[in-house]
Amino acid sequence: MRGLKDKVVLVTGGGHGAEQAGSSLGQAMSVELAKEGAKVVVADLSLERANATVTQIRDAGGDATGVEADVVDESSVAAMVSAALDAYGRIDVLVNNAGVFGAYLPLLEIETSQWERIMDVDLKGVFLATKAVLPHMLERGSGVVINVSSASGVVASEVGAEYTTAKHGVIGLTKQIAYDYGHKGIRAVGIGPGVIKTAAFEGAEITPDFPFYDLTMQAPAGRYGEPLEVARAVVFLASDDASFIHGHTIPVDGGSPIR
Ligand SMILES: NC(=O)c1ccc[n+]([C@@H]2O[C@H](COP(=O)([O-])OP(=O)(O)OC[C@H]3O[C@@H](n4cnc5c(N)ncnc54)[C@H](O)[C@@H]3O)[C@@H](O)[C@H]2O)c1
């Protein structure tokens, strides 16, 4: 892809998978961006997970730095941006990937605290990180913001109202960032993964009891996606090859929401 060599990319939630062993989307994105020659700042709630991704990148000859950061906490986000600027002097691309899943419950069974938690991490986190990084991009007159939404950003599903609402919000926020700052050199775009085999799902049997069974198996692809398939789309969106794509969220979902 054009234009990624020596670009500095900050990926939130870029650590190596959460509860189980296996890849996360942020990890796969970080690794693929580094393979294209980008310098990657891997930010995660867990420094250990961030550093696992950093080690993987460095072992392959790439350049990366790990940072502990909570995207919900404004001071932690400010420290994350400072750490990235200290390490590499600028931020060319921000990937707002950090996110947590819904409780897979109907609305009446969702605790208010759960609603607030998902809104905080999945939506407010995107706002806070973007707000912290944009001034540096605007100072230089260029930058790319990539927001990770979901197929749940366009359809309702078993994942629950809090996640569906937050991910719909991310798509709106992406459009608004493009609207507000596109003419100032900022390119804001989104990505909408379907059900991807990350740590969150790895090992899950695809039986009719699986929450996303219908969404996954009745989609044209009829299978889980792999983290690499999302990561390569992010590499494209971050690159100059995507220079005329503004404000849109690109689906990488095996076609699941078309039914
Ligand atoms: N896996 C899927 O099927 C799928 C589908 C659609 C969208 N997504 C979205 O992709 C993103 C990544 O999902 P994943 O499957 O890789 O999840 P994951 O749980 O494997 O990884 C998420 C990472 O984000 C980090 N994180 C969580 N809260 C954070 C916070 N407050 N601050 C900083 N880091 C935090 C975790 O430590 C973890 O390393 C999320 O936004 C998710 O909603 C995933």
Short mmCIF file of C-alpha atoms and ligand atoms in Angstrom, two decimals:
data_model
loop_
_atom_site.label_atom_id
_atom_site.label_comp_id
_atom_site.label_asym_id
_atom_site.label_seq_id
_atom_site.Cartn_x
_atom_site.Cartn_y
_atom_site.Cartn_z
CA MET A 1 0.00 0.00 0.00
CA ARG A 2 1.19 3.49 -0.79
CA GLY A 3 2.33 5.99 1.79
CA LEU A 4 2.61 3.94 4.98
CA LYS A 5 6.40 3.70 5.19
CA ASP A 6 7.57 5.52 8.34
CA LYS A 7 4.05 6.78 9.11
CA VAL A 8 3.30 6.79 12.83
CA VAL A 9 0.13 4.88 13.68
CA LEU A 10 -1.52 4.79 17.11
CA VAL A 11 -3.77 1.75 17.65
CA THR A 12 -5.99 1.66 20.74
CA GLY A 13 -6.81 -1.78 22.14
CA GLY A 14 -3.88 -3.10 20.13
CA GLY A 15 -2.90 -5.69 22.70
CA HIS A 16 -2.77 -9.40 22.17
CA GLY A 17 -6.31 -10.86 22.72
CA ALA A 18 -8.26 -10.42 25.93
CA GLU A 19 -9.35 -13.43 27.97
CA GLN A 20 -8.15 -16.31 25.84
CA ALA A 21 -5.05 -16.97 23.84
CA GLY A 22 -5.34 -15.83 20.27
CA SER A 23 -5.35 -12.80 18.15
CA SER A 24 -7.27 -9.57 18.64
CA LEU A 25 -8.23 -7.24 15.81
CA GLY A 26 -5.99 -4.50 17.21
CA GLN A 27 -3.05 -6.89 17.33
CA ALA A 28 -3.58 -8.01 13.73
CA MET A 29 -3.94 -4.37 12.57
CA SER A 30 -0.77 -3.34 14.43
CA VAL A 31 1.25 -6.23 12.97
CA GLU A 32 0.03 -5.62 9.40
CA LEU A 33 0.61 -1.86 9.61
CA ALA A 34 4.15 -2.50 10.86
CA LYS A 35 4.75 -4.91 7.96
CA GLU A 36 3.97 -1.98 5.63
CA GLY A 37 6.74 0.02 7.31
CA ALA A 38 4.61 2.03 9.76
CA LYS A 39 5.88 2.79 13.26
CA VAL A 40 3.15 1.54 15.56
CA VAL A 41 2.21 2.77 19.02
CA VAL A 42 0.26 -0.09 20.57
CA ALA A 43 -2.00 1.23 23.34
CA ASP A 44 -4.00 -1.07 25.58
CA LEU A 45 -5.65 -1.21 28.97
CA SER A 46 -3.09 -3.90 29.70
CA LEU A 47 0.57 -3.00 29.15
CA GLU A 48 1.39 -6.70 29.15
CA ARG A 49 -0.96 -7.28 26.20
CA ALA A 50 0.33 -4.17 24.41
CA ASN A 51 3.90 -5.39 24.83
CA ALA A 52 3.02 -8.86 23.52
CA THR A 53 2.03 -7.21 20.24
CA VAL A 54 5.13 -4.99 20.32
CA THR A 55 7.36 -8.05 20.75
CA GLN A 56 5.68 -9.75 17.80
CA ILE A 57 6.31 -6.67 15.63
CA ARG A 58 9.93 -6.24 16.75
CA ASP A 59 10.67 -9.95 16.28
CA ALA A 60 9.60 -9.51 12.66
CA GLY A 61 11.97 -6.53 12.27
CA GLY A 62 9.34 -3.80 12.70
CA ASP A 63 9.21 -0.71 14.89
CA ALA A 64 6.66 -0.47 17.73
CA THR A 65 6.18 0.93 21.21
CA GLY A 66 3.71 -0.19 23.87
CA VAL A 67 1.67 2.17 26.04
CA GLU A 68 -0.76 1.47 28.86
CA ALA A 69 -3.93 3.48 28.28
CA ASP A 70 -7.60 3.49 29.18
CA VAL A 71 -9.58 5.20 26.41
CA VAL A 72 -12.37 6.04 28.88
CA ASP A 73 -10.07 8.17 31.04
CA GLU A 74 -9.25 11.60 29.58
CA SER A 75 -5.95 11.95 31.47
CA SER A 76 -4.88 8.46 30.45
CA VAL A 77 -5.70 9.33 26.82
CA ALA A 78 -3.63 12.53 27.10
CA ALA A 79 -0.71 10.49 28.50
CA MET A 80 -1.11 7.99 25.62
CA VAL A 81 -0.83 10.77 23.04
CA SER A 82 2.18 12.30 24.85
CA ALA A 83 3.89 8.90 24.93
CA ALA A 84 3.32 8.47 21.18
CA LEU A 85 4.68 11.95 20.43
CA ASP A 86 7.67 11.36 22.74
CA ALA A 87 8.44 8.08 20.96
CA TYR A 88 8.05 9.17 17.34
CA GLY A 89 7.42 12.95 17.23
CA ARG A 90 4.05 12.80 15.47
CA ILE A 91 0.89 10.76 14.89
CA ASP A 92 -0.18 10.26 11.27
CA VAL A 93 -2.94 7.70 11.77
CA LEU A 94 -5.19 6.99 14.75
CA VAL A 95 -7.01 3.65 14.84
CA ASN A 96 -9.82 3.76 17.41
CA ASN A 97 -10.13 0.01 17.91
CA ALA A 98 -10.48 -0.49 21.70
CA GLY A 99 -13.89 -1.90 22.44
CA VAL A 100 -15.86 -4.29 24.61
CA PHE A 101 -18.86 -6.43 23.71
CA GLY A 102 -22.47 -6.29 24.83
CA ALA A 103 -24.10 -8.56 27.40
CA TYR A 104 -26.22 -10.44 24.81
CA LEU A 105 -29.41 -9.52 26.70
CA PRO A 106 -32.71 -7.92 25.70
CA LEU A 107 -33.06 -4.28 26.73
CA LEU A 108 -35.05 -4.85 29.94
CA GLU A 109 -32.29 -7.06 31.31
CA ILE A 110 -29.44 -4.65 30.64
CA GLU A 111 -28.15 -2.99 33.82
CA THR A 112 -27.66 0.76 33.54
CA SER A 113 -24.02 0.28 34.60
CA GLN A 114 -23.51 -2.13 31.66
CA TRP A 115 -25.11 0.39 29.26
CA GLU A 116 -22.78 3.11 30.56
CA ARG A 117 -19.68 0.90 30.40
CA ILE A 118 -20.23 0.04 26.72
CA MET A 119 -21.09 3.64 25.82
CA ASP A 120 -17.93 4.76 27.62
CA VAL A 121 -15.46 2.36 26.02
CA ASP A 122 -17.01 1.89 22.56
CA LEU A 123 -18.26 5.43 21.88
CA LYS A 124 -16.84 7.98 24.34
CA GLY A 125 -13.41 6.35 23.97
CA VAL A 126 -13.46 7.10 20.24
CA PHE A 127 -14.45 10.71 20.96
CA LEU A 128 -11.75 11.20 23.63
CA ALA A 129 -8.88 9.68 21.63
CA THR A 130 -9.88 11.59 18.50
CA LYS A 131 -10.15 14.83 20.46
CA ALA A 132 -6.68 14.30 21.90
CA VAL A 133 -4.98 13.42 18.60
CA LEU A 134 -6.70 15.83 16.17
CA PRO A 135 -4.91 19.02 17.30
CA HIS A 136 -1.55 17.43 16.39
CA MET A 137 -2.84 16.30 13.01
CA LEU A 138 -4.41 19.71 12.30
CA GLU A 139 -1.16 21.44 13.21
CA ARG A 140 0.49 19.47 10.38
CA GLY A 141 -2.53 19.69 8.07
CA SER A 142 -2.91 15.95 7.58
CA GLY A 143 -3.96 12.78 9.33
CA VAL A 144 -6.21 9.74 9.15
CA VAL A 145 -8.70 8.63 11.81
CA ILE A 146 -10.00 5.06 11.47
CA ASN A 147 -12.87 4.08 13.75
CA VAL A 148 -13.75 0.44 14.37
CA SER A 149 -17.51 0.02 14.31
CA SER A 150 -19.15 -3.32 13.55
CA ALA A 151 -21.85 -5.06 11.54
CA SER A 152 -23.74 -4.14 14.72
CA GLY A 153 -23.37 -0.55 13.58
CA VAL A 154 -25.94 -1.20 10.86
CA VAL A 155 -28.21 -4.00 12.14
CA ALA A 156 -29.69 -5.17 15.45
CA SER A 157 -28.68 -8.61 16.72
CA GLU A 158 -28.39 -10.78 19.82
CA VAL A 159 -25.40 -8.74 21.01
CA GLY A 160 -27.73 -6.29 22.75
CA ALA A 161 -28.96 -2.69 22.66
CA GLU A 162 -25.94 -1.12 24.36
CA TYR A 163 -23.42 -2.50 21.84
CA THR A 164 -25.70 -1.96 18.81
CA THR A 165 -26.34 1.64 19.85
CA ALA A 166 -22.68 2.41 20.55
CA LYS A 167 -21.54 0.94 17.22
CA HIS A 168 -24.26 2.83 15.31
CA GLY A 169 -22.92 5.90 17.13
CA VAL A 170 -19.37 5.22 15.96
CA ILE A 171 -20.58 5.33 12.33
CA GLY A 172 -22.24 8.70 12.96
CA LEU A 173 -19.18 10.03 14.76
CA THR A 174 -16.98 9.00 11.83
CA LYS A 175 -19.20 10.97 9.42
CA GLN A 176 -19.11 13.99 11.72
CA ILE A 177 -15.30 13.97 12.06
CA ALA A 178 -15.08 13.84 8.25
CA TYR A 179 -17.63 16.66 7.98
CA ASP A 180 -15.87 18.87 10.55
CA TYR A 181 -12.26 18.30 9.52
CA GLY A 182 -12.12 16.75 6.03
CA HIS A 183 -11.45 20.12 4.43
CA LYS A 184 -8.58 20.64 6.88
CA GLY A 185 -6.62 17.61 5.69
CA ILE A 186 -8.10 14.98 7.99
CA ARG A 187 -9.51 11.80 6.51
CA ALA A 188 -11.96 10.05 8.87
CA VAL A 189 -13.17 6.58 7.90
CA GLY A 190 -14.62 3.55 9.63
CA ILE A 191 -14.49 -0.20 9.37
CA GLY A 192 -17.40 -2.53 10.13
CA PRO A 193 -16.24 -6.07 10.95
CA GLY A 194 -18.69 -8.95 11.06
CA VAL A 195 -18.07 -11.92 13.37
CA ILE A 196 -14.29 -12.28 13.45
CA LYS A 197 -12.38 -15.11 15.06
CA THR A 198 -10.58 -13.14 17.77
CA ALA A 199 -9.89 -14.11 21.37
CA ALA A 200 -13.44 -13.08 22.14
CA PHE A 201 -14.88 -15.88 19.96
CA GLU A 202 -12.07 -18.35 19.31
CA GLY A 203 -13.05 -21.84 20.34
CA ALA A 204 -16.77 -21.08 20.18
CA GLU A 205 -18.63 -23.87 18.43
CA ILE A 206 -20.75 -22.63 15.56
CA THR A 207 -23.95 -24.37 16.66
CA PRO A 208 -27.47 -22.96 16.48
CA ASP A 209 -26.97 -21.86 20.14
CA PHE A 210 -24.11 -19.56 19.21
CA PRO A 211 -25.42 -15.99 19.50
CA PHE A 212 -24.35 -15.02 16.00
CA TYR A 213 -25.21 -18.34 14.33
CA ASP A 214 -27.76 -16.90 11.90
CA LEU A 215 -25.70 -13.79 11.19
CA THR A 216 -22.61 -15.91 10.53
CA MET A 217 -23.91 -18.96 8.70
CA GLN A 218 -26.64 -17.37 6.60
CA ALA A 219 -24.31 -14.64 5.35
CA PRO A 220 -22.91 -15.06 1.85
CA ALA A 221 -19.49 -16.02 3.26
CA GLY A 222 -21.06 -18.51 5.71
CA ARG A 223 -18.09 -18.49 8.10
CA TYR A 224 -16.21 -16.46 10.69
CA GLY A 225 -13.85 -13.79 9.43
CA GLU A 226 -10.16 -13.88 10.30
CA PRO A 227 -8.45 -10.93 12.04
CA LEU A 228 -6.10 -10.65 9.06
CA GLU A 229 -9.04 -9.95 6.73
CA VAL A 230 -10.01 -6.93 8.82
CA ALA A 231 -6.41 -5.85 9.34
CA ARG A 232 -5.69 -5.72 5.59
CA ALA A 233 -8.73 -3.49 5.07
CA VAL A 234 -7.43 -1.17 7.80
CA VAL A 235 -4.01 -1.08 6.11
CA PHE A 236 -5.77 -0.01 2.89
CA LEU A 237 -7.83 2.67 4.65
CA ALA A 238 -4.73 4.04 6.39
CA SER A 239 -2.80 4.21 3.13
CA ASP A 240 -2.77 6.83 0.37
CA ASP A 241 -4.58 4.30 -1.82
CA ALA A 242 -7.74 5.25 0.11
CA SER A 243 -7.18 8.99 -0.36
CA PHE A 244 -10.68 9.72 -1.75
CA ILE A 245 -12.59 7.74 0.91
CA HIS A 246 -14.00 10.11 3.54
CA GLY A 247 -16.63 9.57 6.24
CA HIS A 248 -17.71 6.08 5.14
CA THR A 249 -17.57 2.89 7.17
CA ILE A 250 -16.37 0.01 5.04
CA PRO A 251 -18.02 -3.35 5.83
CA VAL A 252 -15.74 -6.38 6.26
CA ASP A 253 -18.41 -8.78 7.37
CA GLY A 254 -18.85 -11.66 4.93
CA GLY A 255 -22.00 -9.93 3.75
CA SER A 256 -23.89 -10.64 6.98
CA PRO A 257 -26.07 -7.48 7.17
CA ILE A 258 -27.36 -7.79 3.59
CA ARG A 259 -30.02 -10.34 4.63
N1 LIG B 1 -14.26 -9.77 17.08
C1 LIG B 1 -15.34 -9.44 16.39
O1 LIG B 1 -16.09 -10.29 15.88
C2 LIG B 1 -15.70 -7.98 16.19
C3 LIG B 1 -16.72 -7.68 15.31
C4 LIG B 1 -17.07 -6.36 15.10
C5 LIG B 1 -16.39 -5.35 15.76
N2 LIG B 1 -15.41 -5.69 16.64
C6 LIG B 1 -14.74 -4.58 17.32
O2 LIG B 1 -13.36 -4.67 17.10
C7 LIG B 1 -12.65 -4.13 18.21
C8 LIG B 1 -11.66 -5.16 18.73
O3 LIG B 1 -12.38 -6.35 19.05
P1 LIG B 1 -11.64 -7.73 19.40
O4 LIG B 1 -12.54 -8.83 19.00
O5 LIG B 1 -10.25 -7.70 18.89
O6 LIG B 1 -11.66 -7.65 20.99
P2 LIG B 1 -10.60 -8.21 22.08
O7 LIG B 1 -11.36 -8.27 23.35
O8 LIG B 1 -9.93 -9.44 21.59
O9 LIG B 1 -9.51 -7.04 22.14
C9 LIG B 1 -9.85 -5.76 22.57
C10 LIG B 1 -8.64 -5.10 23.19
O10 LIG B 1 -9.05 -3.81 23.65
C11 LIG B 1 -8.52 -3.61 24.94
N3 LIG B 1 -9.38 -2.68 25.71
C12 LIG B 1 -10.58 -2.94 26.26
N4 LIG B 1 -11.03 -1.85 26.90
C13 LIG B 1 -10.09 -0.88 26.75
C14 LIG B 1 -9.98 0.45 27.20
N5 LIG B 1 -10.92 1.01 27.98
N6 LIG B 1 -8.88 1.17 26.86
C15 LIG B 1 -7.90 0.59 26.09
N7 LIG B 1 -7.95 -0.67 25.65
C16 LIG B 1 -9.03 -1.41 25.99
C17 LIG B 1 -8.45 -4.98 25.58
O11 LIG B 1 -7.49 -5.03 26.63
C18 LIG B 1 -8.09 -5.87 24.40
O12 LIG B 1 -6.69 -6.04 24.27
C19 LIG B 1 -13.72 -3.72 19.22
O13 LIG B 1 -14.03 -2.35 19.05
C20 LIG B 1 -14.91 -4.58 18.81
O14 LIG B 1 -16.14 -4.01 19.21
C21 LIG B 1 -15.03 -6.96 16.86
#
